[in-house]
mmCIF file of C-alpha atoms in Angstrom:
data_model
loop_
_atom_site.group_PDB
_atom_site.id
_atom_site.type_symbol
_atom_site.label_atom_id
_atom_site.label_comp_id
_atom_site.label_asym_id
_atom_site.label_seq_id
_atom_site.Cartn_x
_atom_site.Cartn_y
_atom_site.Cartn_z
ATOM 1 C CA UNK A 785 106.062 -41.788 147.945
ATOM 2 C CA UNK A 786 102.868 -40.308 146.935
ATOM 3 C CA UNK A 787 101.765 -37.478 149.192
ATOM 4 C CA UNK A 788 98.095 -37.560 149.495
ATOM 5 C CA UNK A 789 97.697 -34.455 150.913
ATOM 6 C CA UNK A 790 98.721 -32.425 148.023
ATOM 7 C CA UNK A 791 96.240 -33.783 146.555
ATOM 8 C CA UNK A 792 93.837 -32.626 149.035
ATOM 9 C CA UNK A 793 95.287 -29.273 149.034
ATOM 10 C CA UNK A 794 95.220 -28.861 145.432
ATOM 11 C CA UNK A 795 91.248 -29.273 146.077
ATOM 12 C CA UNK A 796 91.369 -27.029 148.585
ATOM 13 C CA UNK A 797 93.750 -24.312 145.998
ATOM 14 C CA UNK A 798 91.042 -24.570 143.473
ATOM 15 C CA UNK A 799 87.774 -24.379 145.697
ATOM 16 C CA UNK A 800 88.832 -21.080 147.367
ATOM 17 C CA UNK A 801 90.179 -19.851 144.295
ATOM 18 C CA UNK A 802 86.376 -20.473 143.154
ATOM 19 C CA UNK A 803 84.986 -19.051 146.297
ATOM 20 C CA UNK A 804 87.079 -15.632 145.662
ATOM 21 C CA UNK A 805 86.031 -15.083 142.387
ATOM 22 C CA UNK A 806 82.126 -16.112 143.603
ATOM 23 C CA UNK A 807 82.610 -13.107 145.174
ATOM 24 C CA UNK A 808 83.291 -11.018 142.448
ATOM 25 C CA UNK A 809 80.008 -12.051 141.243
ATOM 26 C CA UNK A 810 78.086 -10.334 143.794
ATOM 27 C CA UNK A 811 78.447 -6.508 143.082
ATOM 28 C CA UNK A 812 77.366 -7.389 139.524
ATOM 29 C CA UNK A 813 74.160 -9.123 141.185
ATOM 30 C CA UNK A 814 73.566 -5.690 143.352
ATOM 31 C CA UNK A 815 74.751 -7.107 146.814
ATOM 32 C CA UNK A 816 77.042 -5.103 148.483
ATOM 33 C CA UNK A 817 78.450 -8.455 150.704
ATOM 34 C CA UNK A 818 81.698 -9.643 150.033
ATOM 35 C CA UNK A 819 83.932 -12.441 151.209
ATOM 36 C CA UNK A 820 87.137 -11.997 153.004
ATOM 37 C CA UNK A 821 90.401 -11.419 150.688
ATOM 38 C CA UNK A 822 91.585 -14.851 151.981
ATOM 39 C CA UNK A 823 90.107 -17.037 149.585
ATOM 40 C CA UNK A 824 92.664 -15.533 147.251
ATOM 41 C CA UNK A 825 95.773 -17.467 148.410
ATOM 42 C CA UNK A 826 94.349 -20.384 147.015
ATOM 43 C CA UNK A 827 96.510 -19.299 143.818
ATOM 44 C CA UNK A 828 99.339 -18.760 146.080
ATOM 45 C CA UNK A 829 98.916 -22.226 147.766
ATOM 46 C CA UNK A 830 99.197 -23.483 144.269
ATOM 47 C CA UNK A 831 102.298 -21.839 143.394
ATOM 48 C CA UNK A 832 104.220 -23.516 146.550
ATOM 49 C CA UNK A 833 102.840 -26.890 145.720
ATOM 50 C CA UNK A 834 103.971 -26.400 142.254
ATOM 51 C CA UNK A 835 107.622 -26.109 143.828
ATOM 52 C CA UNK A 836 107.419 -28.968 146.124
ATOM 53 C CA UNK A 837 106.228 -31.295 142.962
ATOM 54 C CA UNK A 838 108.807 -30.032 140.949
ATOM 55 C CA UNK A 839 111.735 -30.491 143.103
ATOM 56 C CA UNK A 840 110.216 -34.414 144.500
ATOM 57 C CA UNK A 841 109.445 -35.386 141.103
ATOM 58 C CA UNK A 842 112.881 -34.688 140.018
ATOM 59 C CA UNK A 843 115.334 -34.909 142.727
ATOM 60 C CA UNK A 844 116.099 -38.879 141.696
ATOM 61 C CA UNK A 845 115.461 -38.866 138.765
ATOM 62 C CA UNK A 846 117.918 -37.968 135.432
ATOM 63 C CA UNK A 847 115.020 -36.539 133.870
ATOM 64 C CA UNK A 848 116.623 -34.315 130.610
ATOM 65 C CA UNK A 849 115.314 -30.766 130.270
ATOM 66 C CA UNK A 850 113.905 -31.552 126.778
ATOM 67 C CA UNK A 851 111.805 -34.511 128.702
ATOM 68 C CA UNK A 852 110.888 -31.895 131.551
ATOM 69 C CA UNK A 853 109.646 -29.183 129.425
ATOM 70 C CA UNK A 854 107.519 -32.304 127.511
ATOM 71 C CA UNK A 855 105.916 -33.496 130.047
ATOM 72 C CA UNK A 856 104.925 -29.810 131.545
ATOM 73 C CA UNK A 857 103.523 -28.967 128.215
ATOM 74 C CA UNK A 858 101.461 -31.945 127.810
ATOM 75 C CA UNK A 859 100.201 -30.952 131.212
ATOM 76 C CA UNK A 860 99.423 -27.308 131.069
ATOM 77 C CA UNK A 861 98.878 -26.421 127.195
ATOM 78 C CA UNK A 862 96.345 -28.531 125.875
ATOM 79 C CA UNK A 863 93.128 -27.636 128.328
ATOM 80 C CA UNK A 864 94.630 -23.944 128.428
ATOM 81 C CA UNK A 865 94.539 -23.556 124.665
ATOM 82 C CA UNK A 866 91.454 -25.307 124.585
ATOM 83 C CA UNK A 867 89.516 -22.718 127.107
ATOM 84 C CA UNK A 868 91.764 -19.771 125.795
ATOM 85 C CA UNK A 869 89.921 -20.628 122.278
ATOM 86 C CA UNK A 870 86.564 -20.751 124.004
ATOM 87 C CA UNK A 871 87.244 -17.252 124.967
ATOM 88 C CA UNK A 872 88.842 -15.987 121.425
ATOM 89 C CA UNK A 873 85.429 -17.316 119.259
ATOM 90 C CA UNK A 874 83.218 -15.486 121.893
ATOM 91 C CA UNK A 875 85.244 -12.041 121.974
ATOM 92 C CA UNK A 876 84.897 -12.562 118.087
ATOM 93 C CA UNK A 877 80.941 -13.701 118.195
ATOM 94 C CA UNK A 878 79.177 -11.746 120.826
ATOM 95 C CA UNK A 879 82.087 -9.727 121.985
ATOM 96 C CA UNK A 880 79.207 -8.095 124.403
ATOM 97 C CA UNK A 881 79.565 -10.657 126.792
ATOM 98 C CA UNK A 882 83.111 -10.892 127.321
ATOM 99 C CA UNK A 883 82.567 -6.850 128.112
ATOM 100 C CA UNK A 884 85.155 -6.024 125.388
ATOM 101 C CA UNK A 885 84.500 -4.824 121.401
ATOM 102 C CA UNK A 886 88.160 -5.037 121.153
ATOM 103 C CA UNK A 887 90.138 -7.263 119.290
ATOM 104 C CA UNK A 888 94.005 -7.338 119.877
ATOM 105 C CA UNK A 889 96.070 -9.539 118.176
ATOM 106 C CA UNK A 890 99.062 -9.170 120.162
ATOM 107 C CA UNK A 891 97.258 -9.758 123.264
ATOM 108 C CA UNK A 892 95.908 -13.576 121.667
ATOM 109 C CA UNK A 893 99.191 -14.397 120.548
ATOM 110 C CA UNK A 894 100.872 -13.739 124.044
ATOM 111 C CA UNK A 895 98.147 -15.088 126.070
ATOM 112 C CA UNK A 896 98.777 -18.769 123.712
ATOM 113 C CA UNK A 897 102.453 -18.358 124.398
ATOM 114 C CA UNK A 898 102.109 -17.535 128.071
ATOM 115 C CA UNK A 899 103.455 -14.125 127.562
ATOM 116 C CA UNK A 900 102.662 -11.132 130.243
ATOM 117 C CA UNK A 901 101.106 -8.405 128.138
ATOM 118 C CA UNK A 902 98.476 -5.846 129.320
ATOM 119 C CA UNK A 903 95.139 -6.934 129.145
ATOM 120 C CA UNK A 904 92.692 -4.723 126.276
ATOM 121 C CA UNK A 905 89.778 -3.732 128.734
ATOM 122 C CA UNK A 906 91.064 -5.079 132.185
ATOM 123 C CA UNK A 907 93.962 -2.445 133.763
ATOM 124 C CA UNK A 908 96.133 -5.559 134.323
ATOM 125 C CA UNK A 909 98.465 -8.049 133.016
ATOM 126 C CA UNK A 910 95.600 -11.110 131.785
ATOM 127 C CA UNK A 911 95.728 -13.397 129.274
ATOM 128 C CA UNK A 912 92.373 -13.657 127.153
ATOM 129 C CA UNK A 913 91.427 -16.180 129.936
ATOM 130 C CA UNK A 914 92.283 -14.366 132.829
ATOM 131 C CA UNK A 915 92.635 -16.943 135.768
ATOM 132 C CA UNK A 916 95.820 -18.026 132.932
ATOM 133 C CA UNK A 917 97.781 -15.571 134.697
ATOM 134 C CA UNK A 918 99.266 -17.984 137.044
ATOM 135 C CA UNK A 919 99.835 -20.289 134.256
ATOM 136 C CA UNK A 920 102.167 -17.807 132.525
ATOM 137 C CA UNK A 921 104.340 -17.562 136.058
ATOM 138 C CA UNK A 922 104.152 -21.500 136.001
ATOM 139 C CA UNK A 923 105.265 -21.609 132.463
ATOM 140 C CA UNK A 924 108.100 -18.874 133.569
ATOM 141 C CA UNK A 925 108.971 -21.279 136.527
ATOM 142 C CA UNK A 926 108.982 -24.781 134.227
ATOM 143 C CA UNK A 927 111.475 -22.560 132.171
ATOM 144 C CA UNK A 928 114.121 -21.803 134.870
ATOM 145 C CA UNK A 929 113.497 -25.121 136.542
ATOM 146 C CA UNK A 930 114.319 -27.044 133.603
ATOM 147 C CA UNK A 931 117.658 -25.421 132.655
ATOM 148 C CA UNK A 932 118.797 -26.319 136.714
ATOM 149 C CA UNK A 933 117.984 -30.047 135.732
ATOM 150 C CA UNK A 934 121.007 -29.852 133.960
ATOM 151 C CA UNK A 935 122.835 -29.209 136.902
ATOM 152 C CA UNK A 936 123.818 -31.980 139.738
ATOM 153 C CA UNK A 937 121.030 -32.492 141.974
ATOM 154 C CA UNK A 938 122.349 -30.937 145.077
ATOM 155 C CA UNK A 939 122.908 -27.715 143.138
ATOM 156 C CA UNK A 940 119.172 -27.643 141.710
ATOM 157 C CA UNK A 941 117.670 -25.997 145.183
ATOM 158 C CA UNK A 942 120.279 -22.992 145.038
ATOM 159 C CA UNK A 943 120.741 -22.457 141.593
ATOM 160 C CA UNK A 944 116.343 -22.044 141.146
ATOM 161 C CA UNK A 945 116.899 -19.716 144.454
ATOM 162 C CA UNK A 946 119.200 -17.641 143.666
ATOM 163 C CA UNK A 947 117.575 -17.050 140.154
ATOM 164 C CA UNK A 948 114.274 -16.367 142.029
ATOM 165 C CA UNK A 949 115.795 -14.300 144.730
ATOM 166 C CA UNK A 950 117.721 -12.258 142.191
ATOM 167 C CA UNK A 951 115.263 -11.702 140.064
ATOM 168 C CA UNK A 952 112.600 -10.583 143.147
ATOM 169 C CA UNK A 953 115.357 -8.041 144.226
ATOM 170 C CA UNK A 954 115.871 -6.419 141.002
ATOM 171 C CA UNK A 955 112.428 -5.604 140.710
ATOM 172 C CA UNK A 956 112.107 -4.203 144.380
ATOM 173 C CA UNK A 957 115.033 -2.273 143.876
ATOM 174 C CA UNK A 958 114.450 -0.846 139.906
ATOM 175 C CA UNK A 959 110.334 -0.952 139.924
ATOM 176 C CA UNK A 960 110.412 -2.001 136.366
ATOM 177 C CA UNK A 961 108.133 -0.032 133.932
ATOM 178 C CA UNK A 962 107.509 -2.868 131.517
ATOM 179 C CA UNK A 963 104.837 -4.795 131.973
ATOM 180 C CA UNK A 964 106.783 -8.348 131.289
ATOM 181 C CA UNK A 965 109.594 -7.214 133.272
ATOM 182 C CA UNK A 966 107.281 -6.267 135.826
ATOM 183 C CA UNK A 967 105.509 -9.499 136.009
ATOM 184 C CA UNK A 968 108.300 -11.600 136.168
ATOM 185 C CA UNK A 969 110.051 -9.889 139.081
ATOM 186 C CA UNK A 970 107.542 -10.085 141.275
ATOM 187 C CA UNK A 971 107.948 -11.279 144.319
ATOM 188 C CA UNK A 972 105.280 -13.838 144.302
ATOM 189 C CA UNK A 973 107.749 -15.850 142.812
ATOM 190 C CA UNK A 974 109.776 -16.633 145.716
ATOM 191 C CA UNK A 975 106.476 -19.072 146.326
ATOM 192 C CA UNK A 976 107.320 -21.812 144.029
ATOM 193 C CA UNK A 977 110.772 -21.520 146.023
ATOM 194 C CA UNK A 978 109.149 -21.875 149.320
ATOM 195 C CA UNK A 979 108.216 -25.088 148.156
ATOM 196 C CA UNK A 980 111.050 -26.168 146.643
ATOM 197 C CA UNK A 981 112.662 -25.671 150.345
ATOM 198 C CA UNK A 982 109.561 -27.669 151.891
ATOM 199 C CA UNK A 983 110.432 -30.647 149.654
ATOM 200 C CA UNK A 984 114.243 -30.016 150.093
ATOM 201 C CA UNK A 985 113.644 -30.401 154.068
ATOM 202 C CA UNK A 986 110.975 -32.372 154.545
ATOM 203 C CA UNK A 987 111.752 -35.672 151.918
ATOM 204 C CA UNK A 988 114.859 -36.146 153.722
ATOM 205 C CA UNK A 989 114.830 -39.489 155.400
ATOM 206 C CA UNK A 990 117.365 -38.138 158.058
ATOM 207 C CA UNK A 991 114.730 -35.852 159.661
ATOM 208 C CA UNK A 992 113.004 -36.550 162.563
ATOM 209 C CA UNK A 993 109.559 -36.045 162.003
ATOM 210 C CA UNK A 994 106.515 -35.371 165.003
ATOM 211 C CA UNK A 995 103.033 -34.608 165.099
ATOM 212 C CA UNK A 996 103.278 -31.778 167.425
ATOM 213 C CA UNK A 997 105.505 -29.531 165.156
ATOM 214 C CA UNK A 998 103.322 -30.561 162.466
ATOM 215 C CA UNK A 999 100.151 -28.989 163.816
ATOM 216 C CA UNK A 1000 101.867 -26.350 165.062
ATOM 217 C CA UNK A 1001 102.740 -25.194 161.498
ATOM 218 C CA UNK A 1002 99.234 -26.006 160.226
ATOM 219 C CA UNK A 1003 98.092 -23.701 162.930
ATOM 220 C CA UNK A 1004 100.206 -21.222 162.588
ATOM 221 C CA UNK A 1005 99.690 -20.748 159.053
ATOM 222 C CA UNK A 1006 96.350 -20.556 159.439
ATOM 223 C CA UNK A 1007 96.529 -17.511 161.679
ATOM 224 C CA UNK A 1008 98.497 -15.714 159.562
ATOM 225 C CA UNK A 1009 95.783 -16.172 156.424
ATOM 226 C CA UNK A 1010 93.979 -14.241 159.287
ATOM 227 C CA UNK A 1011 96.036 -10.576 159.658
ATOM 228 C CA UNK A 1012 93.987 -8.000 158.650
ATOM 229 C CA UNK A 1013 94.757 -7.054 154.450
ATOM 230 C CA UNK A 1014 95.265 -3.925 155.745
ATOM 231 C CA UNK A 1015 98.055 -4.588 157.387
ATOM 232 C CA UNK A 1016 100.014 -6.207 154.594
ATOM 233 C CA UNK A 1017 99.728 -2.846 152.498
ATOM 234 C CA UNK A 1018 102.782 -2.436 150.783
ATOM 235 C CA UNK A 1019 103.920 -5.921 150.865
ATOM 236 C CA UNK A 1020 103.986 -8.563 148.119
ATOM 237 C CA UNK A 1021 101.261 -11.380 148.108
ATOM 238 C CA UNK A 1022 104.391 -14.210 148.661
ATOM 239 C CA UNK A 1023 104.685 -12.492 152.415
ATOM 240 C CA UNK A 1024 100.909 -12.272 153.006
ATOM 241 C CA UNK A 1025 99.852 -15.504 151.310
ATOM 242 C CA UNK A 1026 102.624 -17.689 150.538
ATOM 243 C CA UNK A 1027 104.214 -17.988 153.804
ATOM 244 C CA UNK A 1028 101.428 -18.788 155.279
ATOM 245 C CA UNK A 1029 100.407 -21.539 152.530
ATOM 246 C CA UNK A 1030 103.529 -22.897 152.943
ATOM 247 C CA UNK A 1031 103.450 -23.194 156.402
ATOM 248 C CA UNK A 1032 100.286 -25.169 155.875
ATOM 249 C CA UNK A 1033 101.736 -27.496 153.456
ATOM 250 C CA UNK A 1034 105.038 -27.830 155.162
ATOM 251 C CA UNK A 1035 102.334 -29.321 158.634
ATOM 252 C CA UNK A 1036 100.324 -31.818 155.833
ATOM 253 C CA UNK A 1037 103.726 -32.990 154.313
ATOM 254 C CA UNK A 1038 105.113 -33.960 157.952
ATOM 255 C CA UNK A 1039 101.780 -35.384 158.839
ATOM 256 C CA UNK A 1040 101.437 -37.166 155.058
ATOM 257 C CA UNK A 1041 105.509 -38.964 155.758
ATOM 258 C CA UNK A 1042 104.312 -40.038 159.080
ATOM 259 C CA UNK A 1043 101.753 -42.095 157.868
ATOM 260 C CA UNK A 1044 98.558 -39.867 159.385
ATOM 261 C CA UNK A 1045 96.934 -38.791 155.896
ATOM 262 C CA UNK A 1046 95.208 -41.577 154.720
ATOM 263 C CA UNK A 1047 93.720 -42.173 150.897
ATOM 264 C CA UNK A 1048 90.093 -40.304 150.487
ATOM 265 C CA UNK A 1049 88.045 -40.996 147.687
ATOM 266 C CA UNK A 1050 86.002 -37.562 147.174
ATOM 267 C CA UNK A 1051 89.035 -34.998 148.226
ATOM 268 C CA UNK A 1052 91.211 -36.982 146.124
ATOM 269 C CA UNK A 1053 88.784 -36.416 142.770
ATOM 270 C CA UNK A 1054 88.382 -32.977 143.646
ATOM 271 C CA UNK A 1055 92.384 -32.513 143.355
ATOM 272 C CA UNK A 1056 92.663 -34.717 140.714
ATOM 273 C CA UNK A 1057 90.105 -32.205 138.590
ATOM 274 C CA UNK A 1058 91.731 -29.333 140.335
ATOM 275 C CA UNK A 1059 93.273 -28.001 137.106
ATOM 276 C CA UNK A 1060 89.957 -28.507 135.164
ATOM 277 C CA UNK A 1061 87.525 -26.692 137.924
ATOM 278 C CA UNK A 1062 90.053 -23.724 138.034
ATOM 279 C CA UNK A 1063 89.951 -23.083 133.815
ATOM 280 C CA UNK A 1064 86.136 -23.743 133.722
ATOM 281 C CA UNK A 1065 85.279 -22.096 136.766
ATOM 282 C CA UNK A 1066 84.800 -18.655 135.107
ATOM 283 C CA UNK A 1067 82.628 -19.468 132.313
ATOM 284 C CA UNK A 1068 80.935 -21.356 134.769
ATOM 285 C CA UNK A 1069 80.230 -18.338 137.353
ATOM 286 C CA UNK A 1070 79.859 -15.562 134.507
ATOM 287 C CA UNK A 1071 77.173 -17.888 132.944
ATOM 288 C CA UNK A 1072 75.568 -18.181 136.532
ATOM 289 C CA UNK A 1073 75.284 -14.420 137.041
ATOM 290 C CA UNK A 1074 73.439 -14.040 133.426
ATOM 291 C CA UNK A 1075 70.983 -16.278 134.754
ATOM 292 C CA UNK A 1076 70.422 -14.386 137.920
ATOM 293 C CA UNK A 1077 70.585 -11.461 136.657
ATOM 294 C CA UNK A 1078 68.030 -12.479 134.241
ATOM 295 C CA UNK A 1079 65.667 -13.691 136.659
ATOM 296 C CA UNK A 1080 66.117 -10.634 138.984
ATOM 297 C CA UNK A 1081 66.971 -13.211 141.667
ATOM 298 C CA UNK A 1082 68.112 -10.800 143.722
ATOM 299 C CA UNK A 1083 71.169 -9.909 146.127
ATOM 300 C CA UNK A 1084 69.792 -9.761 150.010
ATOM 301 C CA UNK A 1085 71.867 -12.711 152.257
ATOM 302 C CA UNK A 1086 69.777 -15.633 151.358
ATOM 303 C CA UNK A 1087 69.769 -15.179 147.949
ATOM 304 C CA UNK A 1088 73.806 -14.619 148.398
ATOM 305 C CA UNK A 1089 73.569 -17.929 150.505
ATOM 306 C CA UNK A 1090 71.662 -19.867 147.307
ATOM 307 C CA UNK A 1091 73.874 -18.169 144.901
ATOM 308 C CA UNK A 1092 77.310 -19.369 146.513
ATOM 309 C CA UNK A 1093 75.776 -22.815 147.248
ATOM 310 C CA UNK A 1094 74.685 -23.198 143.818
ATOM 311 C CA UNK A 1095 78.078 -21.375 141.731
ATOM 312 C CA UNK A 1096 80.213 -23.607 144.318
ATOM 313 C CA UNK A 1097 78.473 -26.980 143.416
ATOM 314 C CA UNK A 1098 78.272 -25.803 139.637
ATOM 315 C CA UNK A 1099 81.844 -25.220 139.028
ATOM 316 C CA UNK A 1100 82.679 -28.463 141.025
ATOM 317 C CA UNK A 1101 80.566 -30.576 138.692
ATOM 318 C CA UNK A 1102 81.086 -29.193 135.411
ATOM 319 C CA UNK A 1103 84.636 -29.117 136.991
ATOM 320 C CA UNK A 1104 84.498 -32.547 137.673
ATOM 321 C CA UNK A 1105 82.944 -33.124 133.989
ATOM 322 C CA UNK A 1106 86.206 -31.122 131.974
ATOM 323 C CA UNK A 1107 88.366 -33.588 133.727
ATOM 324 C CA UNK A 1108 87.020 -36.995 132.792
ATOM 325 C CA UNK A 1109 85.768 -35.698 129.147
ATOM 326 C CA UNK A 1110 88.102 -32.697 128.096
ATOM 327 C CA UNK A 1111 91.437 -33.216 130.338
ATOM 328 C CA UNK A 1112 92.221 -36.652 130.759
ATOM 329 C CA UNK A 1113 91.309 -37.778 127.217
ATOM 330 C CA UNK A 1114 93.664 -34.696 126.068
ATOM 331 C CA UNK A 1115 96.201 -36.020 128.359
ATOM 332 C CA UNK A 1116 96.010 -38.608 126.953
ATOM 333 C CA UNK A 1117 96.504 -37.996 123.322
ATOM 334 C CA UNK A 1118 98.983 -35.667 123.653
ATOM 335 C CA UNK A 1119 101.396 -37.741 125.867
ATOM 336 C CA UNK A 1120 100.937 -41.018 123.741
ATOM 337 C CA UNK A 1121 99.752 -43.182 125.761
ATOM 338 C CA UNK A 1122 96.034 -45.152 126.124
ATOM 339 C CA UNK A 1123 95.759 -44.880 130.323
ATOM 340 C CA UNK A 1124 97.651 -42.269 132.632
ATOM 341 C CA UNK A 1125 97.765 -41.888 136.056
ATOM 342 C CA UNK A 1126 96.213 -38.541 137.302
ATOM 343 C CA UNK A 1127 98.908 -36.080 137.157
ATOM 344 C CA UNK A 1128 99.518 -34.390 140.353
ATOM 345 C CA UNK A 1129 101.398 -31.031 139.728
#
């Protein structure tokens, strides 16, 4: 079955991830508005989809781990190493603009082999293109998925768990001082094993599905996006964000199996180019504050109002644009094959 609404949702993932990071943008424009820290769990959102595509797209199948692995690089690497280069010439060219004279070596090579490694300028754990950070815990979750596919099916679910759940624990309990040992205990993720348990549940022709549960999980999750930051202090991101995201995708799922999602044109591209709007978006945004800055456009609420209208629609359409001329050709190439399908995960 294809689920149409994780297609919608991945549209949905990348436009708030794009909204966040608009946000960013508005300090370096001299406006002191912001947007609310919400936006951000469209990268968690993404995470539990990731799961629940994993574990559907696998779960009858006798895919190998060597075909697995294939098929994830194909997906990920090519666009990835494509913008990652974009960003390498320009920190070489007019290293200026990228806000960083530095050149490190070691950072490059781990960002290209979606290692964790401290980031030259930024006091964090980026890749040269920073939103790549969730690519290197995708990457990280491809890895441990793939070795369960050698398992029966029924012992895929529990065997990802308990290697996610382990590894969470140990760094809650030890607080790792390494910065890759750090990054992949986090808890955050336990997300792409929220979805995993979503698919597990909800793809199972023995359950009884209903619309009123459905809602009531859409809702739900919704309200919990809602709890003040502040009160989440202390907590990882996967209990602020990813519960409630996967709340939200368990109440689409139920409503896409009982028939009440039905096949959109527009919210359908937008997912499709999902992948491409979240690489390009920075570029895209960083470009857009040059300008403004340039022409001393301002940072009072209407000009915050044109800005957002205009960085939204921007990063959609050159978005849009990466997918049909960059991504899809690439995908295309690399996988062997003269048409494909839009790849959902």
């Amino acid at each position: 079955m294809e689920y149409n609404s994780i297609q919608y949702l991945r549209a949905v993932a990348a436009l708030s991830v794009v909204a966040d990071h608009l946000s960013i943008q508005f300090s370096r424009i001299g406006s002191p508005i912001g947007f609310t820290d919400l936006l951000a769990a469209g990268v968690d959102l993404f995470f539990v989809i990731s799961g629940f595509i994993m574990f559907v797209t696998t779960k009858d199948s006798d895919v190998t781990p060597v075909q697995f692995y294939k098929k994830r690089i194909v997906r990920i690497v090519p666009l990835y190493w494509f913008f990652t280069s974009i960003m390498v010439v320009a920190a070489l060219a007019a290293p200026r603009l990228l806000g960083s004279g530095k050149f490190d070596l070691a950072h490059i090579v781990s960002s290209y082999l979606f290692l964790p490694y401290p980031h030259p300028v930024v006091d964090a754990i980026y890749p040269v293109l920073v939103p790549g950070w969730t690519l290197n815990y995708e990457m990280y979750f491809y890895a441990i998925f793939g070795m369960a596919l050698l398992l029966p099916a029924k012992a895929r679910l529990w065997s990802v768990g308990a290697v996610l759940v382990s590894l969470s624990a140990l760094g809650g309990l030890f607080s790792p001082n390494n910065a890759a040992l750090e990054f992949w205990t986090d808890a955050i993720i336990l997300e792409f094993l929220f979805g995993m348990i979503i698919a597990a549940a909800l793809t199972n022709d023995r359950i009884r599905l209903s619309r009123a549960p459905a809602w009531g999980l859409i809702a739900l999750g919704v309200l919990m996006l809602f709890i003040p930051y502040s009160a989440s202090v202390g907590l990882s991101r996967a209990w602020f964000f990813g519960v409630p995201t996967a709340l939200v995708l368990a109440g689409f799922v139920m409503l896409d199996r009982l028939g009440d999602i039905g096949r959109w044109r527009v919210p359908k591209l937008l997912g499709d180019a999902s992948y491409s709007i979240y690489l390009s978006h920075g570029m895209t945004l960083s470009a857009l504050t040059q300008v403004w800055k340039k022409l001393d456009l301002g940072g009072d609420l209407p000009a915050i109002a044109f800005f957002v209208t205009i960085g939204m629609a921007a990063s959609t359409c050159i978005g849009i644009a990466v997918y049909f001329t960059i991504e899809r050709p690439m995908t295309r190439l690399f996988a062997g094959t003269r048409r494909i399908r839009p790849v959902h995960a």
